[in-house]
Amino acid sequence: MSPFSLAGQTALVTGANTGIGQAIAVAMGRAGAHVICAGRSSCDETTGLIDKAEALKLDFADPMAAEDVFAGRQIDILVNNAGIIRRDDSVDFSQADWDDVMDVNLKAVFFTCQAFAKAALPRGHGKIINIASLLSFQGGIRVPSYTASKHGVAGLTKIMANEWAAKGINVNAIAPGYIETNNTEALRADADRNKAILDRIPAGRWGKADDIAETAVFLAAPASNYIHGAVLNVDGGWLAR
Ligand code: NAP
């Protein structure tokens, strides 16, 4: 079997209704996985694009929402993709914008990984892929809770890899660069910011959700079995600049 195949595996992707999560779910389906498309919004469009798929309602407004999802059935791959961003000057940033982002982007990621691990550790295998960000490495501007949460995702990816690598679970993250999705609509609509961003990307273009999706398939597949605790930049070269 190809080391890039996901045949016979079940993957759960959060935030699978749109953007990067939808592309990851579809790519994993194409690679042969049965895909559980999880979201707070309907994932019907995504399940319609995949041969073997099902939808699951998950809203991380409650960061413990996935607590009981993994017990009682075999889920081999977890992709923590759901995420939100709030913009304001740090001097004005509200507690609500802090808490909402930290709950979805960090607390929910940790406790979803924990729930997955409780089921996967006894089996001795599993793959976790967290979606980090360039702001796992850089500060950004006017997005303090997002930056804090994504630095946190990189750190959690490493600690969980340290604890679970020898027990058969790979924990890795992808740090997407600037990708064309709802998340970046405001940036692309601002002609000055759009130009400044494009001028800095060595590849000379915004990323596509599929650029991230194929990397996620690699990190879920046997080809990456010796990769643990990595935060892989998929950024058109941004961080190399
Ligand atoms: P997106 O199109 O806005 O998608 C975000 C996804 O997260 C949506 O499915 C959204 O559901 C879901 N979500 C938000 N809050 C949720 C909640 N409380 N419970 C469950 N799901 C929730 O943005 P995207 O660009 O694809 O983002 C996907 C991931 O990539 C995020 O973690 C983001 O931080 C990361 N990322 C994106 C970029 C980029 O350039 N686009 C760069 C770096 C990192 P709804 O549709 O229902 O809101």
PDB file of C-alpha atoms and ligand atoms in Angstrom:
ATOM      1  CA  MET A   1       0.000   0.000   0.000  1.00  0.00           C
ATOM      2  CA  SER A   2       1.188   3.540  -0.706  1.00  0.00           C
ATOM      3  CA  PRO A   3       2.758   5.239   2.330  1.00  0.00           C
ATOM      4  CA  PHE A   4       0.550   8.218   1.452  1.00  0.00           C
ATOM      5  CA  SER A   5      -2.717   6.248   1.585  1.00  0.00           C
ATOM      6  CA  LEU A   6      -5.315   6.698   4.333  1.00  0.00           C
ATOM      7  CA  ALA A   7      -7.349   3.654   3.257  1.00  0.00           C
ATOM      8  CA  GLY A   8      -8.995   1.931   6.210  1.00  0.00           C
ATOM      9  CA  GLN A   9      -8.527   4.955   8.501  1.00  0.00           C
ATOM     10  CA  THR A  10     -11.124   7.201  10.068  1.00  0.00           C
ATOM     11  CA  ALA A  11     -10.360  10.905  10.396  1.00  0.00           C
ATOM     12  CA  LEU A  12     -12.213  13.584  12.348  1.00  0.00           C
ATOM     13  CA  VAL A  13     -11.746  17.151  11.077  1.00  0.00           C
ATOM     14  CA  THR A  14     -13.063  20.114  13.086  1.00  0.00           C
ATOM     15  CA  GLY A  15     -14.396  23.171  11.276  1.00  0.00           C
ATOM     16  CA  ALA A  16     -14.893  20.989   8.193  1.00  0.00           C
ATOM     17  CA  ASN A  17     -17.717  23.062   6.682  1.00  0.00           C
ATOM     18  CA  THR A  18     -15.497  25.639   4.967  1.00  0.00           C
ATOM     19  CA  GLY A  19     -11.989  26.881   4.185  1.00  0.00           C
ATOM     20  CA  ILE A  20      -8.949  24.885   5.214  1.00  0.00           C
ATOM     21  CA  GLY A  21     -10.983  22.355   7.205  1.00  0.00           C
ATOM     22  CA  GLN A  22     -13.192  21.557   4.227  1.00  0.00           C
ATOM     23  CA  ALA A  23     -10.159  21.119   1.974  1.00  0.00           C
ATOM     24  CA  ILE A  24      -8.493  18.821   4.520  1.00  0.00           C
ATOM     25  CA  ALA A  25     -11.634  16.698   4.880  1.00  0.00           C
ATOM     26  CA  VAL A  26     -11.978  16.343   1.104  1.00  0.00           C
ATOM     27  CA  ALA A  27      -8.266  15.536   0.611  1.00  0.00           C
ATOM     28  CA  MET A  28      -8.366  12.906   3.359  1.00  0.00           C
ATOM     29  CA  GLY A  29     -11.426  11.385   1.732  1.00  0.00           C
ATOM     30  CA  ARG A  30      -9.584  11.331  -1.596  1.00  0.00           C
ATOM     31  CA  ALA A  31      -6.692   9.546   0.120  1.00  0.00           C
ATOM     32  CA  GLY A  32      -9.128   6.795   1.187  1.00  0.00           C
ATOM     33  CA  ALA A  33     -10.197   7.800   4.698  1.00  0.00           C
ATOM     34  CA  HIS A  34     -13.670   7.699   6.159  1.00  0.00           C
ATOM     35  CA  VAL A  35     -14.103  11.314   7.263  1.00  0.00           C
ATOM     36  CA  ILE A  36     -16.139  12.656  10.171  1.00  0.00           C
ATOM     37  CA  CYS A  37     -16.802  16.261   9.232  1.00  0.00           C
ATOM     38  CA  ALA A  38     -17.325  18.182  12.465  1.00  0.00           C
ATOM     39  CA  GLY A  39     -18.605  21.731  12.736  1.00  0.00           C
ATOM     40  CA  ARG A  40     -20.914  24.145  14.459  1.00  0.00           C
ATOM     41  CA  SER A  41     -22.393  24.925  11.016  1.00  0.00           C
ATOM     42  CA  SER A  42     -23.782  22.297   8.662  1.00  0.00           C
ATOM     43  CA  CYS A  43     -21.085  20.166   7.014  1.00  0.00           C
ATOM     44  CA  ASP A  44     -23.484  18.786   4.377  1.00  0.00           C
ATOM     45  CA  GLU A  45     -21.635  20.497   1.514  1.00  0.00           C
ATOM     46  CA  THR A  46     -18.372  18.832   2.619  1.00  0.00           C
ATOM     47  CA  THR A  47     -19.835  15.362   3.179  1.00  0.00           C
ATOM     48  CA  GLY A  48     -21.343  15.637  -0.313  1.00  0.00           C
ATOM     49  CA  LEU A  49     -17.818  15.914  -1.748  1.00  0.00           C
ATOM     50  CA  ILE A  50     -16.480  12.773  -0.022  1.00  0.00           C
ATOM     51  CA  ASP A  51     -17.179   9.074  -0.764  1.00  0.00           C
ATOM     52  CA  LYS A  52     -17.253   7.863   2.853  1.00  0.00           C
ATOM     53  CA  ALA A  53     -18.224  10.684   5.190  1.00  0.00           C
ATOM     54  CA  GLU A  54     -20.525  11.637   8.017  1.00  0.00           C
ATOM     55  CA  ALA A  55     -21.348  14.919   9.727  1.00  0.00           C
ATOM     56  CA  LEU A  56     -21.031  15.674  13.424  1.00  0.00           C
ATOM     57  CA  LYS A  57     -22.259  18.785  15.264  1.00  0.00           C
ATOM     58  CA  LEU A  58     -19.485  20.217  17.452  1.00  0.00           C
ATOM     59  CA  ASP A  59     -19.482  23.758  18.814  1.00  0.00           C
ATOM     60  CA  PHE A  60     -16.352  24.737  20.713  1.00  0.00           C
ATOM     61  CA  ALA A  61     -18.124  27.642  22.371  1.00  0.00           C
ATOM     62  CA  ASP A  62     -17.958  24.810  24.928  1.00  0.00           C
ATOM     63  CA  PRO A  63     -14.252  23.867  24.830  1.00  0.00           C
ATOM     64  CA  MET A  64     -15.121  20.419  26.242  1.00  0.00           C
ATOM     65  CA  ALA A  65     -17.560  19.726  23.386  1.00  0.00           C
ATOM     66  CA  ALA A  66     -15.557  16.761  22.035  1.00  0.00           C
ATOM     67  CA  GLU A  67     -15.086  15.092  25.430  1.00  0.00           C
ATOM     68  CA  ASP A  68     -17.247  12.063  24.601  1.00  0.00           C
ATOM     69  CA  VAL A  69     -16.704  11.859  20.845  1.00  0.00           C
ATOM     70  CA  PHE A  70     -13.815   9.377  20.718  1.00  0.00           C
ATOM     71  CA  ALA A  71     -14.904   6.726  23.234  1.00  0.00           C
ATOM     72  CA  GLY A  72     -16.596   3.662  21.772  1.00  0.00           C
ATOM     73  CA  ARG A  73     -15.396   3.922  18.193  1.00  0.00           C
ATOM     74  CA  GLN A  74     -12.039   3.899  16.411  1.00  0.00           C
ATOM     75  CA  ILE A  75     -10.960   7.310  15.138  1.00  0.00           C
ATOM     76  CA  ASP A  76      -7.374   7.175  13.896  1.00  0.00           C
ATOM     77  CA  ILE A  77      -6.739  10.770  12.853  1.00  0.00           C
ATOM     78  CA  LEU A  78      -7.725  14.031  14.551  1.00  0.00           C
ATOM     79  CA  VAL A  79      -7.371  17.394  12.805  1.00  0.00           C
ATOM     80  CA  ASN A  80      -7.897  20.380  15.096  1.00  0.00           C
ATOM     81  CA  ASN A  81      -8.666  23.019  12.498  1.00  0.00           C
ATOM     82  CA  ALA A  82     -11.561  25.089  13.937  1.00  0.00           C
ATOM     83  CA  GLY A  83     -10.374  28.552  14.835  1.00  0.00           C
ATOM     84  CA  ILE A  84     -11.444  32.181  15.139  1.00  0.00           C
ATOM     85  CA  ILE A  85      -9.726  35.557  15.080  1.00  0.00           C
ATOM     86  CA  ARG A  86     -10.681  38.932  16.612  1.00  0.00           C
ATOM     87  CA  ARG A  87      -9.000  42.191  15.711  1.00  0.00           C
ATOM     88  CA  ASP A  88      -8.487  45.274  17.894  1.00  0.00           C
ATOM     89  CA  ASP A  89      -5.621  47.351  19.233  1.00  0.00           C
ATOM     90  CA  SER A  90      -4.012  45.625  22.215  1.00  0.00           C
ATOM     91  CA  VAL A  91      -4.688  48.704  24.324  1.00  0.00           C
ATOM     92  CA  ASP A  92      -8.443  48.366  23.735  1.00  0.00           C
ATOM     93  CA  PHE A  93      -8.732  44.559  23.483  1.00  0.00           C
ATOM     94  CA  SER A  94     -11.718  43.200  25.441  1.00  0.00           C
ATOM     95  CA  GLN A  95     -11.841  40.285  27.829  1.00  0.00           C
ATOM     96  CA  ALA A  96     -14.602  38.722  25.711  1.00  0.00           C
ATOM     97  CA  ASP A  97     -12.405  38.785  22.587  1.00  0.00           C
ATOM     98  CA  TRP A  98      -9.594  37.261  24.647  1.00  0.00           C
ATOM     99  CA  ASP A  99     -11.722  34.473  26.168  1.00  0.00           C
ATOM    100  CA  ASP A 100     -13.685  33.562  23.017  1.00  0.00           C
ATOM    101  CA  VAL A 101     -10.512  33.082  20.960  1.00  0.00           C
ATOM    102  CA  MET A 102      -8.576  31.260  23.680  1.00  0.00           C
ATOM    103  CA  ASP A 103     -11.520  28.893  24.280  1.00  0.00           C
ATOM    104  CA  VAL A 104     -11.866  27.825  20.632  1.00  0.00           C
ATOM    105  CA  ASN A 105      -8.241  28.045  19.484  1.00  0.00           C
ATOM    106  CA  LEU A 106      -6.422  26.712  22.547  1.00  0.00           C
ATOM    107  CA  LYS A 107      -8.540  25.231  25.333  1.00  0.00           C
ATOM    108  CA  ALA A 108     -10.739  23.232  22.951  1.00  0.00           C
ATOM    109  CA  VAL A 109      -7.660  22.026  21.058  1.00  0.00           C
ATOM    110  CA  PHE A 110      -6.019  20.716  24.221  1.00  0.00           C
ATOM    111  CA  PHE A 111      -9.090  18.968  25.602  1.00  0.00           C
ATOM    112  CA  THR A 112     -10.018  17.500  22.205  1.00  0.00           C
ATOM    113  CA  CYS A 113      -6.485  16.082  21.943  1.00  0.00           C
ATOM    114  CA  GLN A 114      -6.820  14.727  25.472  1.00  0.00           C
ATOM    115  CA  ALA A 115     -10.133  12.999  24.663  1.00  0.00           C
ATOM    116  CA  PHE A 116      -8.616  11.541  21.472  1.00  0.00           C
ATOM    117  CA  ALA A 117      -5.544  10.312  23.362  1.00  0.00           C
ATOM    118  CA  LYS A 118      -7.615   8.596  26.046  1.00  0.00           C
ATOM    119  CA  ALA A 119      -9.133   6.428  23.308  1.00  0.00           C
ATOM    120  CA  ALA A 120      -6.039   6.096  21.096  1.00  0.00           C
ATOM    121  CA  LEU A 121      -3.320   5.386  23.691  1.00  0.00           C
ATOM    122  CA  PRO A 122      -4.698   1.926  24.597  1.00  0.00           C
ATOM    123  CA  ARG A 123      -4.718   1.053  20.858  1.00  0.00           C
ATOM    124  CA  GLY A 124      -1.142   2.310  20.478  1.00  0.00           C
ATOM    125  CA  HIS A 125      -1.640   4.387  17.363  1.00  0.00           C
ATOM    126  CA  GLY A 126      -3.078   7.692  16.248  1.00  0.00           C
ATOM    127  CA  LYS A 127      -2.245  10.914  14.445  1.00  0.00           C
ATOM    128  CA  ILE A 128      -3.044  14.413  15.649  1.00  0.00           C
ATOM    129  CA  ILE A 129      -2.630  17.425  13.375  1.00  0.00           C
ATOM    130  CA  ASN A 130      -3.166  20.862  14.898  1.00  0.00           C
ATOM    131  CA  ILE A 131      -3.579  23.911  12.722  1.00  0.00           C
ATOM    132  CA  ALA A 132      -1.191  26.548  14.044  1.00  0.00           C
ATOM    133  CA  SER A 133      -0.255  29.801  12.233  1.00  0.00           C
ATOM    134  CA  LEU A 134       2.599  32.090  11.275  1.00  0.00           C
ATOM    135  CA  LEU A 135       1.502  33.791  14.493  1.00  0.00           C
ATOM    136  CA  SER A 136       2.803  30.721  16.333  1.00  0.00           C
ATOM    137  CA  PHE A 137       6.198  32.324  15.549  1.00  0.00           C
ATOM    138  CA  GLN A 138       5.540  36.006  14.891  1.00  0.00           C
ATOM    139  CA  GLY A 139       3.629  38.655  16.849  1.00  0.00           C
ATOM    140  CA  GLY A 140       1.220  40.016  14.269  1.00  0.00           C
ATOM    141  CA  ILE A 141      -0.669  43.271  14.819  1.00  0.00           C
ATOM    142  CA  ARG A 142      -4.027  43.860  16.572  1.00  0.00           C
ATOM    143  CA  VAL A 143      -4.677  40.150  17.185  1.00  0.00           C
ATOM    144  CA  PRO A 144      -3.338  39.519  20.711  1.00  0.00           C
ATOM    145  CA  SER A 145      -5.577  36.588  21.681  1.00  0.00           C
ATOM    146  CA  TYR A 146      -5.047  34.913  18.302  1.00  0.00           C
ATOM    147  CA  THR A 147      -1.264  35.246  18.627  1.00  0.00           C
ATOM    148  CA  ALA A 148      -1.296  33.950  22.201  1.00  0.00           C
ATOM    149  CA  SER A 149      -3.520  31.028  21.237  1.00  0.00           C
ATOM    150  CA  LYS A 150      -1.434  30.008  18.222  1.00  0.00           C
ATOM    151  CA  HIS A 151       1.859  30.250  20.158  1.00  0.00           C
ATOM    152  CA  GLY A 152       0.062  27.999  22.632  1.00  0.00           C
ATOM    153  CA  VAL A 153      -0.913  25.517  19.925  1.00  0.00           C
ATOM    154  CA  ALA A 154       2.754  25.172  18.912  1.00  0.00           C
ATOM    155  CA  GLY A 155       3.767  24.567  22.535  1.00  0.00           C
ATOM    156  CA  LEU A 156       0.994  22.063  23.193  1.00  0.00           C
ATOM    157  CA  THR A 157       1.896  20.187  20.015  1.00  0.00           C
ATOM    158  CA  LYS A 158       5.417  19.709  21.378  1.00  0.00           C
ATOM    159  CA  ILE A 159       4.477  18.692  24.924  1.00  0.00           C
ATOM    160  CA  MET A 160       1.911  16.183  23.698  1.00  0.00           C
ATOM    161  CA  ALA A 161       4.442  14.778  21.215  1.00  0.00           C
ATOM    162  CA  ASN A 162       6.946  14.399  24.054  1.00  0.00           C
ATOM    163  CA  GLU A 163       4.443  12.461  26.157  1.00  0.00           C
ATOM    164  CA  TRP A 164       2.845  10.298  23.457  1.00  0.00           C
ATOM    165  CA  ALA A 165       5.439   9.702  20.702  1.00  0.00           C
ATOM    166  CA  ALA A 166       6.759   6.493  22.258  1.00  0.00           C
ATOM    167  CA  LYS A 167       3.176   5.303  22.705  1.00  0.00           C
ATOM    168  CA  GLY A 168       2.367   5.397  18.999  1.00  0.00           C
ATOM    169  CA  ILE A 169       0.661   8.770  18.681  1.00  0.00           C
ATOM    170  CA  ASN A 170       2.130  11.380  16.355  1.00  0.00           C
ATOM    171  CA  VAL A 171       1.316  14.965  17.307  1.00  0.00           C
ATOM    172  CA  ASN A 172       2.276  17.594  14.763  1.00  0.00           C
ATOM    173  CA  ALA A 173       1.056  20.977  13.573  1.00  0.00           C
ATOM    174  CA  ILE A 174       0.838  22.867  10.321  1.00  0.00           C
ATOM    175  CA  ALA A 175       1.522  26.605  10.317  1.00  0.00           C
ATOM    176  CA  PRO A 176      -0.320  27.933   7.260  1.00  0.00           C
ATOM    177  CA  GLY A 177       0.887  31.141   5.701  1.00  0.00           C
ATOM    178  CA  TYR A 178      -1.574  33.568   4.147  1.00  0.00           C
ATOM    179  CA  ILE A 179      -4.352  31.370   2.731  1.00  0.00           C
ATOM    180  CA  GLU A 180      -7.404  32.513   0.760  1.00  0.00           C
ATOM    181  CA  THR A 181     -10.313  31.764   3.133  1.00  0.00           C
ATOM    182  CA  ASN A 182     -13.000  33.642   5.128  1.00  0.00           C
ATOM    183  CA  ASN A 183     -10.373  34.145   7.847  1.00  0.00           C
ATOM    184  CA  THR A 184      -8.305  36.442   5.595  1.00  0.00           C
ATOM    185  CA  GLU A 185     -11.106  38.159   3.676  1.00  0.00           C
ATOM    186  CA  ALA A 186     -10.557  41.471   5.533  1.00  0.00           C
ATOM    187  CA  LEU A 187      -6.832  41.447   4.724  1.00  0.00           C
ATOM    188  CA  ARG A 188      -7.389  40.699   1.041  1.00  0.00           C
ATOM    189  CA  ALA A 189     -10.032  43.439   0.838  1.00  0.00           C
ATOM    190  CA  ASP A 190      -7.510  46.034   2.081  1.00  0.00           C
ATOM    191  CA  ALA A 191      -5.479  46.914  -1.030  1.00  0.00           C
ATOM    192  CA  ASP A 192      -2.456  48.194   0.926  1.00  0.00           C
ATOM    193  CA  ARG A 193      -2.258  45.184   3.278  1.00  0.00           C
ATOM    194  CA  ASN A 194      -2.853  42.821   0.357  1.00  0.00           C
ATOM    195  CA  LYS A 195       0.044  44.298  -1.608  1.00  0.00           C
ATOM    196  CA  ALA A 196       2.365  44.369   1.422  1.00  0.00           C
ATOM    197  CA  ILE A 197       1.624  40.690   2.095  1.00  0.00           C
ATOM    198  CA  LEU A 198       2.052  39.593  -1.515  1.00  0.00           C
ATOM    199  CA  ASP A 199       5.325  41.527  -1.846  1.00  0.00           C
ATOM    200  CA  ARG A 200       6.763  39.528   1.076  1.00  0.00           C
ATOM    201  CA  ILE A 201       5.750  36.028  -0.035  1.00  0.00           C
ATOM    202  CA  PRO A 202       8.627  34.423  -1.969  1.00  0.00           C
ATOM    203  CA  ALA A 203       6.150  32.219  -3.867  1.00  0.00           C
ATOM    204  CA  GLY A 204       4.425  35.421  -5.054  1.00  0.00           C
ATOM    205  CA  ARG A 205       0.862  34.254  -4.379  1.00  0.00           C
ATOM    206  CA  TRP A 206      -1.608  33.675  -1.578  1.00  0.00           C
ATOM    207  CA  GLY A 207      -1.850  30.051  -0.480  1.00  0.00           C
ATOM    208  CA  LYS A 208      -4.835  27.857  -1.344  1.00  0.00           C
ATOM    209  CA  ALA A 209      -6.648  25.680   1.172  1.00  0.00           C
ATOM    210  CA  ASP A 210      -5.480  22.675  -0.884  1.00  0.00           C
ATOM    211  CA  ASP A 211      -1.842  23.599  -0.159  1.00  0.00           C
ATOM    212  CA  ILE A 212      -2.572  22.914   3.504  1.00  0.00           C
ATOM    213  CA  ALA A 213      -4.809  19.919   2.839  1.00  0.00           C
ATOM    214  CA  GLU A 214      -2.164  17.854   1.064  1.00  0.00           C
ATOM    215  CA  THR A 215       0.314  18.524   3.889  1.00  0.00           C
ATOM    216  CA  ALA A 216      -2.300  17.323   6.362  1.00  0.00           C
ATOM    217  CA  VAL A 217      -2.726  14.091   4.379  1.00  0.00           C
ATOM    218  CA  PHE A 218       1.043  13.569   4.563  1.00  0.00           C
ATOM    219  CA  LEU A 219       1.070  14.119   8.353  1.00  0.00           C
ATOM    220  CA  ALA A 220      -1.835  11.662   8.731  1.00  0.00           C
ATOM    221  CA  ALA A 221      -0.279   8.972   6.531  1.00  0.00           C
ATOM    222  CA  PRO A 222       2.359   6.316   7.309  1.00  0.00           C
ATOM    223  CA  ALA A 223       4.916   8.366   5.306  1.00  0.00           C
ATOM    224  CA  SER A 224       5.274  10.708   8.300  1.00  0.00           C
ATOM    225  CA  ASN A 225       5.471   8.077  11.053  1.00  0.00           C
ATOM    226  CA  TYR A 226       8.814   9.380  12.387  1.00  0.00           C
ATOM    227  CA  ILE A 227       7.712  13.033  12.509  1.00  0.00           C
ATOM    228  CA  HIS A 228       6.816  14.093  16.053  1.00  0.00           C
ATOM    229  CA  GLY A 229       6.315  17.553  17.540  1.00  0.00           C
ATOM    230  CA  ALA A 230       6.941  19.372  14.270  1.00  0.00           C
ATOM    231  CA  VAL A 231       5.285  22.672  13.395  1.00  0.00           C
ATOM    232  CA  LEU A 232       5.512  22.603   9.628  1.00  0.00           C
ATOM    233  CA  ASN A 233       5.386  25.965   7.841  1.00  0.00           C
ATOM    234  CA  VAL A 234       3.318  25.888   4.663  1.00  0.00           C
ATOM    235  CA  ASP A 235       3.690  29.525   3.827  1.00  0.00           C
ATOM    236  CA  GLY A 236       5.109  30.041   0.332  1.00  0.00           C
ATOM    237  CA  GLY A 237       8.432  30.842   2.006  1.00  0.00           C
ATOM    238  CA  TRP A 238       7.187  33.702   4.244  1.00  0.00           C
ATOM    239  CA  LEU A 239       9.176  32.697   7.321  1.00  0.00           C
ATOM    240  CA  ALA A 240      12.332  32.097   5.302  1.00  0.00           C
ATOM    241  CA  ARG A 241      12.355  35.735   4.233  1.00  0.00           C
TER     242      ARG A 241
HETATM  243  P1  NAP B   1     -12.495  29.945   8.218  1.00  0.00           P
HETATM  244  O1  NAP B   1     -12.886  29.778   6.794  1.00  0.00           O
HETATM  245  O2  NAP B   1     -12.996  31.125   8.992  1.00  0.00           O
HETATM  246  O3  NAP B   1     -12.841  28.601   8.999  1.00  0.00           O
HETATM  247  C1  NAP B   1     -12.795  28.490  10.399  1.00  0.00           C
HETATM  248  C2  NAP B   1     -13.529  27.222  10.797  1.00  0.00           C
HETATM  249  O4  NAP B   1     -13.568  27.135  12.220  1.00  0.00           O
HETATM  250  C3  NAP B   1     -14.970  27.242  10.310  1.00  0.00           C
HETATM  251  O5  NAP B   1     -15.368  25.941   9.971  1.00  0.00           O
HETATM  252  C4  NAP B   1     -15.708  27.703  11.549  1.00  0.00           C
HETATM  253  O6  NAP B   1     -17.068  27.372  11.576  1.00  0.00           O
HETATM  254  C5  NAP B   1     -14.919  26.924  12.584  1.00  0.00           C
HETATM  255  N1  NAP B   1     -15.242  27.394  13.924  1.00  0.00           N
HETATM  256  C6  NAP B   1     -15.108  28.651  14.401  1.00  0.00           C
HETATM  257  N2  NAP B   1     -15.594  28.709  15.652  1.00  0.00           N
HETATM  258  C7  NAP B   1     -16.037  27.461  15.961  1.00  0.00           C
HETATM  259  C8  NAP B   1     -16.653  26.881  17.093  1.00  0.00           C
HETATM  260  N3  NAP B   1     -16.977  27.609  18.185  1.00  0.00           N
HETATM  261  N4  NAP B   1     -16.963  25.566  17.068  1.00  0.00           N
HETATM  262  C9  NAP B   1     -16.692  24.826  15.974  1.00  0.00           C
HETATM  263  N5  NAP B   1     -16.127  25.319  14.859  1.00  0.00           N
HETATM  264  C10 NAP B   1     -15.814  26.624  14.855  1.00  0.00           C
HETATM  265  O7  NAP B   1     -10.944  30.052   8.329  1.00  0.00           O
HETATM  266  P2  NAP B   1      -9.743  29.128   7.811  1.00  0.00           P
HETATM  267  O8  NAP B   1      -8.752  30.037   7.244  1.00  0.00           O
HETATM  268  O9  NAP B   1     -10.215  27.955   7.021  1.00  0.00           O
HETATM  269  O10 NAP B   1      -9.185  28.661   9.230  1.00  0.00           O
HETATM  270  C11 NAP B   1      -8.961  27.315   9.588  1.00  0.00           C
HETATM  271  C12 NAP B   1      -7.804  27.254  10.573  1.00  0.00           C
HETATM  272  O11 NAP B   1      -6.619  27.701   9.916  1.00  0.00           O
HETATM  273  C13 NAP B   1      -7.982  28.155  11.800  1.00  0.00           C
HETATM  274  O12 NAP B   1      -7.488  27.490  12.937  1.00  0.00           O
HETATM  275  C14 NAP B   1      -7.110  29.347  11.466  1.00  0.00           C
HETATM  276  O13 NAP B   1      -6.644  30.025  12.605  1.00  0.00           O
HETATM  277  C15 NAP B   1      -5.974  28.665  10.711  1.00  0.00           C
HETATM  278  N6  NAP B   1      -5.168  29.553   9.863  1.00  0.00           N
HETATM  279  C16 NAP B   1      -5.681  30.147   8.752  1.00  0.00           C
HETATM  280  C17 NAP B   1      -4.856  30.950   7.985  1.00  0.00           C
HETATM  281  C18 NAP B   1      -5.334  31.631   6.731  1.00  0.00           C
HETATM  282  O14 NAP B   1      -4.555  32.380   6.127  1.00  0.00           O
HETATM  283  N7  NAP B   1      -6.546  31.431   6.289  1.00  0.00           N
HETATM  284  C19 NAP B   1      -3.537  31.159   8.342  1.00  0.00           C
HETATM  285  C20 NAP B   1      -3.054  30.552   9.482  1.00  0.00           C
HETATM  286  C21 NAP B   1      -3.876  29.737  10.233  1.00  0.00           C
HETATM  287  P3  NAP B   1     -18.168  28.452  11.038  1.00  0.00           P
HETATM  288  O15 NAP B   1     -18.057  28.449   9.537  1.00  0.00           O
HETATM  289  O16 NAP B   1     -19.431  27.895  11.555  1.00  0.00           O
HETATM  290  O17 NAP B   1     -17.796  29.790  11.622  1.00  0.00           O
END
